[in-house]
PDB file of C-alpha atoms in Angstrom:
ATOM      1  CA  MET A   1       0.000   0.000   0.000  1.00  0.00           C
ATOM      2  CA  SER A   2       1.526   3.306  -1.020  1.00  0.00           C
ATOM      3  CA  ASN A   3       0.943   6.483   0.888  1.00  0.00           C
ATOM      4  CA  ASN A   4       0.142   9.494  -1.317  1.00  0.00           C
ATOM      5  CA  LEU A   5       0.806  12.030   1.425  1.00  0.00           C
ATOM      6  CA  LYS A   6       4.485  11.214   1.881  1.00  0.00           C
ATOM      7  CA  GLN A   7       6.817  13.290  -0.253  1.00  0.00           C
ATOM      8  CA  PRO A   8       9.069  11.165  -2.484  1.00  0.00           C
ATOM      9  CA  THR A   9      12.000  13.599  -2.373  1.00  0.00           C
ATOM     10  CA  MET A  10      12.908  16.852  -0.681  1.00  0.00           C
ATOM     11  CA  CYS A  11      12.805  18.592  -4.080  1.00  0.00           C
ATOM     12  CA  CYS A  12       9.009  18.203  -4.127  1.00  0.00           C
ATOM     13  CA  CYS A  13       8.764  20.330  -1.026  1.00  0.00           C
ATOM     14  CA  LEU A  14      10.612  23.496  -2.045  1.00  0.00           C
ATOM     15  CA  LEU A  15       8.330  25.909  -0.234  1.00  0.00           C
ATOM     16  CA  PRO A  16       8.923  25.820   3.527  1.00  0.00           C
ATOM     17  CA  ARG A  17       7.145  28.038   6.038  1.00  0.00           C
ATOM     18  CA  PRO A  18       9.127  31.271   5.337  1.00  0.00           C
ATOM     19  CA  GLY A  19       8.434  30.842   1.625  1.00  0.00           C
ATOM     20  CA  ILE A  20       4.724  30.409   2.268  1.00  0.00           C
ATOM     21  CA  MET A  21       4.751  33.487   4.469  1.00  0.00           C
ATOM     22  CA  LEU A  22       6.583  35.511   1.814  1.00  0.00           C
ATOM     23  CA  PHE A  23       4.240  34.265  -0.921  1.00  0.00           C
ATOM     24  CA  THR A  24       1.099  35.229   0.996  1.00  0.00           C
ATOM     25  CA  LEU A  25       2.509  38.563   2.165  1.00  0.00           C
ATOM     26  CA  LEU A  26       3.623  39.592  -1.340  1.00  0.00           C
ATOM     27  CA  TYR A  27       0.296  38.685  -2.897  1.00  0.00           C
ATOM     28  CA  SER A  28      -1.476  40.535  -0.091  1.00  0.00           C
ATOM     29  CA  ALA A  29       0.608  43.647  -0.791  1.00  0.00           C
ATOM     30  CA  TYR A  30      -0.058  43.253  -4.517  1.00  0.00           C
ATOM     31  CA  ALA A  31      -3.817  43.055  -3.910  1.00  0.00           C
ATOM     32  CA  PHE A  32      -3.792  46.201  -1.774  1.00  0.00           C
ATOM     33  CA  SER A  33      -1.376  48.147  -4.008  1.00  0.00           C
ATOM     34  CA  GLY A  34      -3.999  49.034  -6.611  1.00  0.00           C
ATOM     35  CA  MET A  35      -6.225  50.596  -3.980  1.00  0.00           C
ATOM     36  CA  PHE A  36      -3.282  52.438  -2.424  1.00  0.00           C
ATOM     37  CA  PHE A  37      -2.076  53.932  -5.700  1.00  0.00           C
ATOM     38  CA  MET A  38      -5.593  54.886  -6.753  1.00  0.00           C
ATOM     39  CA  THR A  39      -6.141  56.732  -3.467  1.00  0.00           C
ATOM     40  CA  LEU A  40      -2.700  58.343  -3.665  1.00  0.00           C
ATOM     41  CA  GLY A  41      -3.329  59.451  -7.243  1.00  0.00           C
ATOM     42  CA  TYR A  42      -6.665  60.969  -6.314  1.00  0.00           C
ATOM     43  CA  ILE A  43      -5.169  62.853  -3.352  1.00  0.00           C
ATOM     44  CA  LEU A  44      -2.218  64.124  -5.398  1.00  0.00           C
ATOM     45  CA  THR A  45      -4.562  65.252  -8.152  1.00  0.00           C
ATOM     46  CA  GLN A  46      -6.585  67.235  -5.631  1.00  0.00           C
ATOM     47  CA  LYS A  47      -3.424  68.806  -4.146  1.00  0.00           C
ATOM     48  CA  ILE A  48      -1.474  69.424  -7.360  1.00  0.00           C
ATOM     49  CA  ALA A  49      -4.340  70.523  -9.600  1.00  0.00           C
ATOM     50  CA  PRO A  50      -7.077  71.922  -7.356  1.00  0.00           C
ATOM     51  CA  HIS A  51      -8.349  74.087 -10.209  1.00  0.00           C
ATOM     52  CA  GLN A  52      -9.474  70.908 -11.980  1.00  0.00           C
ATOM     53  CA  ALA A  53     -11.464  69.908  -8.895  1.00  0.00           C
ATOM     54  CA  GLU A  54     -13.174  73.322  -8.871  1.00  0.00           C
ATOM     55  CA  ASP A  55     -14.095  73.027 -12.552  1.00  0.00           C
ATOM     56  CA  GLN A  56     -15.909  69.729 -12.037  1.00  0.00           C
ATOM     57  CA  ASP A  57     -19.653  69.654 -11.727  1.00  0.00           C
ATOM     58  CA  ASP A  58     -21.876  67.607  -9.404  1.00  0.00           C
ATOM     59  CA  ASN A  59     -21.694  64.538 -11.660  1.00  0.00           C
ATOM     60  CA  SER A  60     -17.918  64.232 -11.261  1.00  0.00           C
ATOM     61  CA  VAL A  61     -16.308  61.110  -9.902  1.00  0.00           C
ATOM     62  CA  GLY A  62     -15.186  61.186  -6.289  1.00  0.00           C
ATOM     63  CA  LEU A  63     -12.794  58.911  -4.453  1.00  0.00           C
ATOM     64  CA  SER A  64     -15.551  56.624  -3.202  1.00  0.00           C
ATOM     65  CA  ASP A  65     -16.831  56.186  -6.764  1.00  0.00           C
ATOM     66  CA  LEU A  66     -13.370  55.084  -7.851  1.00  0.00           C
ATOM     67  CA  ILE A  67     -12.702  52.745  -4.938  1.00  0.00           C
ATOM     68  CA  PHE A  68     -16.015  51.010  -4.345  1.00  0.00           C
ATOM     69  CA  THR A  69     -16.281  49.093  -7.582  1.00  0.00           C
ATOM     70  CA  CYS A  70     -16.651  45.339  -7.895  1.00  0.00           C
ATOM     71  CA  GLY A  71     -13.121  44.766  -9.186  1.00  0.00           C
ATOM     72  CA  HIS A  72     -11.413  46.852  -6.520  1.00  0.00           C
ATOM     73  CA  MET A  73     -13.458  45.400  -3.672  1.00  0.00           C
ATOM     74  CA  ALA A  74     -12.706  41.874  -4.905  1.00  0.00           C
ATOM     75  CA  ASN A  75      -8.990  42.706  -4.797  1.00  0.00           C
ATOM     76  CA  VAL A  76      -9.317  44.058  -1.252  1.00  0.00           C
ATOM     77  CA  ILE A  77     -11.109  40.893  -0.119  1.00  0.00           C
ATOM     78  CA  CYS A  78      -8.401  38.801  -1.801  1.00  0.00           C
ATOM     79  CA  GLY A  79      -5.765  40.857   0.003  1.00  0.00           C
ATOM     80  CA  PHE A  80      -7.415  40.194   3.352  1.00  0.00           C
ATOM     81  CA  ILE A  81      -7.567  36.454   2.602  1.00  0.00           C
ATOM     82  CA  TYR A  82      -3.877  36.408   1.691  1.00  0.00           C
ATOM     83  CA  PHE A  83      -3.043  38.322   4.855  1.00  0.00           C
ATOM     84  CA  TYR A  84      -5.104  35.853   6.915  1.00  0.00           C
ATOM     85  CA  ALA A  85      -3.173  33.008   5.268  1.00  0.00           C
ATOM     86  CA  PHE A  86       0.059  34.807   6.189  1.00  0.00           C
ATOM     87  CA  ILE A  87      -1.024  34.938   9.850  1.00  0.00           C
ATOM     88  CA  LEU A  88      -1.967  31.248   9.795  1.00  0.00           C
ATOM     89  CA  ALA A  89       1.413  30.328   8.299  1.00  0.00           C
ATOM     90  CA  TYR A  90       3.177  32.469  10.891  1.00  0.00           C
ATOM     91  CA  LYS A  91       1.326  30.739  13.728  1.00  0.00           C
ATOM     92  CA  ARG A  92       1.791  27.288  12.113  1.00  0.00           C
ATOM     93  CA  LYS A  93      -1.914  26.505  12.121  1.00  0.00           C
ATOM     94  CA  TRP A  94      -1.769  24.157   9.150  1.00  0.00           C
ATOM     95  CA  GLU A  95      -5.197  22.587   9.709  1.00  0.00           C
ATOM     96  CA  SER A  96      -6.823  26.017   9.401  1.00  0.00           C
ATOM     97  CA  PHE A  97      -4.494  26.905   6.544  1.00  0.00           C
ATOM     98  CA  GLU A  98      -6.039  24.113   4.474  1.00  0.00           C
ATOM     99  CA  HIS A  99      -9.337  26.019   4.510  1.00  0.00           C
ATOM    100  CA  ALA A 100      -7.562  29.245   3.577  1.00  0.00           C
ATOM    101  CA  LEU A 101      -5.883  27.326   0.755  1.00  0.00           C
ATOM    102  CA  ARG A 102      -9.317  26.642  -0.732  1.00  0.00           C
ATOM    103  CA  ALA A 103      -9.956  30.381  -0.706  1.00  0.00           C
ATOM    104  CA  LEU A 104      -6.581  30.941  -2.396  1.00  0.00           C
ATOM    105  CA  MET A 105      -7.641  28.514  -5.133  1.00  0.00           C
ATOM    106  CA  ALA A 106     -10.877  30.498  -5.545  1.00  0.00           C
ATOM    107  CA  ILE A 107      -8.768  33.639  -5.896  1.00  0.00           C
ATOM    108  CA  ALA A 108      -6.721  31.880  -8.581  1.00  0.00           C
ATOM    109  CA  LEU A 109      -9.958  31.068 -10.415  1.00  0.00           C
ATOM    110  CA  PHE A 110     -10.906  34.743 -10.144  1.00  0.00           C
ATOM    111  CA  GLY A 111      -7.530  35.435 -11.786  1.00  0.00           C
ATOM    112  CA  VAL A 112      -8.772  33.550 -14.859  1.00  0.00           C
ATOM    113  CA  TYR A 113     -11.648  36.026 -15.156  1.00  0.00           C
ATOM    114  CA  GLU A 114      -9.293  38.987 -14.713  1.00  0.00           C
ATOM    115  CA  SER A 115      -7.001  37.612 -17.435  1.00  0.00           C
ATOM    116  CA  TYR A 116      -9.962  37.037 -19.740  1.00  0.00           C
ATOM    117  CA  ASP A 117     -11.200  40.562 -19.142  1.00  0.00           C
ATOM    118  CA  ALA A 118      -7.740  42.020 -19.800  1.00  0.00           C
ATOM    119  CA  PHE A 119      -7.285  40.058 -23.028  1.00  0.00           C
ATOM    120  CA  LYS A 120     -10.775  41.049 -24.165  1.00  0.00           C
ATOM    121  CA  PHE A 121      -9.777  44.689 -23.661  1.00  0.00           C
ATOM    122  CA  ILE A 122      -6.490  44.104 -25.530  1.00  0.00           C
ATOM    123  CA  PHE A 123      -8.257  42.578 -28.526  1.00  0.00           C
ATOM    124  CA  GLN A 124     -10.896  45.314 -28.558  1.00  0.00           C
ATOM    125  CA  THR A 125      -8.100  47.871 -28.573  1.00  0.00           C
ATOM    126  CA  ASN A 126      -6.410  46.002 -31.434  1.00  0.00           C
ATOM    127  CA  SER A 127      -9.605  46.039 -33.483  1.00  0.00           C
ATOM    128  CA  GLN A 128      -9.991  49.793 -32.943  1.00  0.00           C
ATOM    129  CA  LEU A 129      -6.396  50.469 -34.004  1.00  0.00           C
ATOM    130  CA  ASN A 130      -7.339  50.472 -37.689  1.00  0.00           C
ATOM    131  CA  GLY A 131      -8.385  54.093 -37.487  1.00  0.00           C
ATOM    132  CA  PRO A 132      -7.006  57.169 -39.189  1.00  0.00           C
ATOM    133  CA  LYS A 133      -3.265  57.643 -39.385  1.00  0.00           C
ATOM    134  CA  PRO A 134      -1.767  60.192 -36.948  1.00  0.00           C
ATOM    135  CA  ASP A 135      -0.537  63.406 -38.565  1.00  0.00           C
ATOM    136  CA  GLY A 136       3.160  63.120 -37.725  1.00  0.00           C
ATOM    137  CA  MET A 137       3.581  59.528 -38.954  1.00  0.00           C
ATOM    138  CA  ASN A 138       4.656  58.413 -42.397  1.00  0.00           C
ATOM    139  CA  ASP A 139       3.064  55.417 -44.152  1.00  0.00           C
ATOM    140  CA  ASP A 140       5.895  52.960 -43.458  1.00  0.00           C
ATOM    141  CA  ASP A 141       5.900  53.625 -39.719  1.00  0.00           C
ATOM    142  CA  TYR A 142       2.123  53.372 -39.588  1.00  0.00           C
ATOM    143  CA  ALA A 143       2.152  50.040 -41.440  1.00  0.00           C
ATOM    144  CA  GLU A 144       4.832  48.731 -39.061  1.00  0.00           C
ATOM    145  CA  LEU A 145       2.745  49.839 -36.077  1.00  0.00           C
ATOM    146  CA  GLN A 146      -0.331  48.125 -37.517  1.00  0.00           C
ATOM    147  CA  LYS A 147       1.662  44.927 -37.971  1.00  0.00           C
ATOM    148  CA  SER A 148       3.526  44.809 -34.644  1.00  0.00           C
ATOM    149  CA  TYR A 149       0.986  46.209 -32.171  1.00  0.00           C
ATOM    150  CA  PRO A 150      -1.204  43.085 -31.839  1.00  0.00           C
ATOM    151  CA  TYR A 151       1.804  40.840 -31.153  1.00  0.00           C
ATOM    152  CA  THR A 152       3.290  43.296 -28.684  1.00  0.00           C
ATOM    153  CA  SER A 153       0.053  43.707 -26.775  1.00  0.00           C
ATOM    154  CA  VAL A 154      -0.539  39.938 -26.574  1.00  0.00           C
ATOM    155  CA  ALA A 155       3.030  39.410 -25.340  1.00  0.00           C
ATOM    156  CA  PHE A 156       2.494  42.143 -22.756  1.00  0.00           C
ATOM    157  CA  GLY A 157      -0.744  40.463 -21.642  1.00  0.00           C
ATOM    158  CA  LEU A 158       1.016  37.121 -21.284  1.00  0.00           C
ATOM    159  CA  ILE A 159       3.792  38.636 -19.201  1.00  0.00           C
ATOM    160  CA  VAL A 160       1.524  40.716 -16.965  1.00  0.00           C
ATOM    161  CA  TYR A 161      -1.452  38.378 -16.510  1.00  0.00           C
ATOM    162  CA  VAL A 162      -0.789  34.764 -17.503  1.00  0.00           C
ATOM    163  CA  ILE A 163       2.729  34.161 -16.164  1.00  0.00           C
ATOM    164  CA  PRO A 164       1.950  35.512 -12.652  1.00  0.00           C
ATOM    165  CA  TRP A 165      -1.214  33.388 -12.641  1.00  0.00           C
ATOM    166  CA  ILE A 166       0.796  30.256 -13.499  1.00  0.00           C
ATOM    167  CA  ILE A 167       3.312  31.109 -10.763  1.00  0.00           C
ATOM    168  CA  GLN A 168       0.438  31.587  -8.316  1.00  0.00           C
ATOM    169  CA  LEU A 169      -1.003  28.160  -9.197  1.00  0.00           C
ATOM    170  CA  TYR A 170       2.408  26.534  -8.813  1.00  0.00           C
ATOM    171  CA  LEU A 171       2.957  28.133  -5.406  1.00  0.00           C
ATOM    172  CA  ILE A 172      -0.499  27.088  -4.224  1.00  0.00           C
ATOM    173  CA  LYS A 173       0.196  23.515  -5.352  1.00  0.00           C
ATOM    174  CA  GLN A 174       3.554  23.471  -3.577  1.00  0.00           C
ATOM    175  CA  THR A 175       1.992  24.975  -0.453  1.00  0.00           C
ATOM    176  CA  ARG A 176      -0.680  22.280  -0.473  1.00  0.00           C
ATOM    177  CA  SER A 177       1.900  19.509  -0.762  1.00  0.00           C
ATOM    178  CA  TYR A 178       3.936  21.055   2.060  1.00  0.00           C
ATOM    179  CA  ILE A 179       0.891  21.274   4.330  1.00  0.00           C
ATOM    180  CA  LYS A 180      -0.015  17.653   3.611  1.00  0.00           C
ATOM    181  CA  TYR A 181       3.572  16.656   4.365  1.00  0.00           C
ATOM    182  CA  VAL A 182       3.605  18.564   7.678  1.00  0.00           C
ATOM    183  CA  LEU A 183       0.248  17.142   8.722  1.00  0.00           C
ATOM    184  CA  TYR A 184       1.406  13.637   7.778  1.00  0.00           C
ATOM    185  CA  LYS A 185       4.556  14.032   9.871  1.00  0.00           C
ATOM    186  CA  LYS A 186       2.491  15.413  12.748  1.00  0.00           C
ATOM    187  CA  GLY A 187       0.102  12.449  12.518  1.00  0.00           C
ATOM    188  CA  ALA A 188       2.972   9.946  12.366  1.00  0.00           C
ATOM    189  CA  LYS A 189       4.596  11.597  15.377  1.00  0.00           C
ATOM    190  CA  ASN A 190       1.391  11.387  17.431  1.00  0.00           C
ATOM    191  CA  MET A 191       0.881   7.687  16.681  1.00  0.00           C
TER     192      MET A 191
END
């Protein structure tokens, strides 16, 4: 009878507790960074260009209108879940961390939607690129831009959205195997 929970080699368990803590803390900071920079940008705009704030009418967008959107609130909730996972890893509560790991997998599934939405925007932008030629551009440069822009934008989307998502899935998988290994060792020690 083989035991699936035992790690075959040490190479399968490359993510010890400090790595898990770093992983969850970095993703927590990443989730909160968008909200931080949006708030900072709004405050700096009000301080640097107050005349623009005076020119706005009653229908203008305020800070709460920018922050309290579905996408931003989802990122804040994800940040809190990652921070909770960081606290659980710090306190070595691996049984509770298994439940947080399910939430991290749900966040990874939400990342699929974010990637889809970003690529949809990229392809819509590519389809709208076939507009009039800018005044300062000659025909050869414009043709080169028309030819290279779709490939560049798809490569940018892969680097910014897909590769971090794959890394996130890999780290969640390694974290899961580490937790199973620790719980197996704990169970073998208690027997």
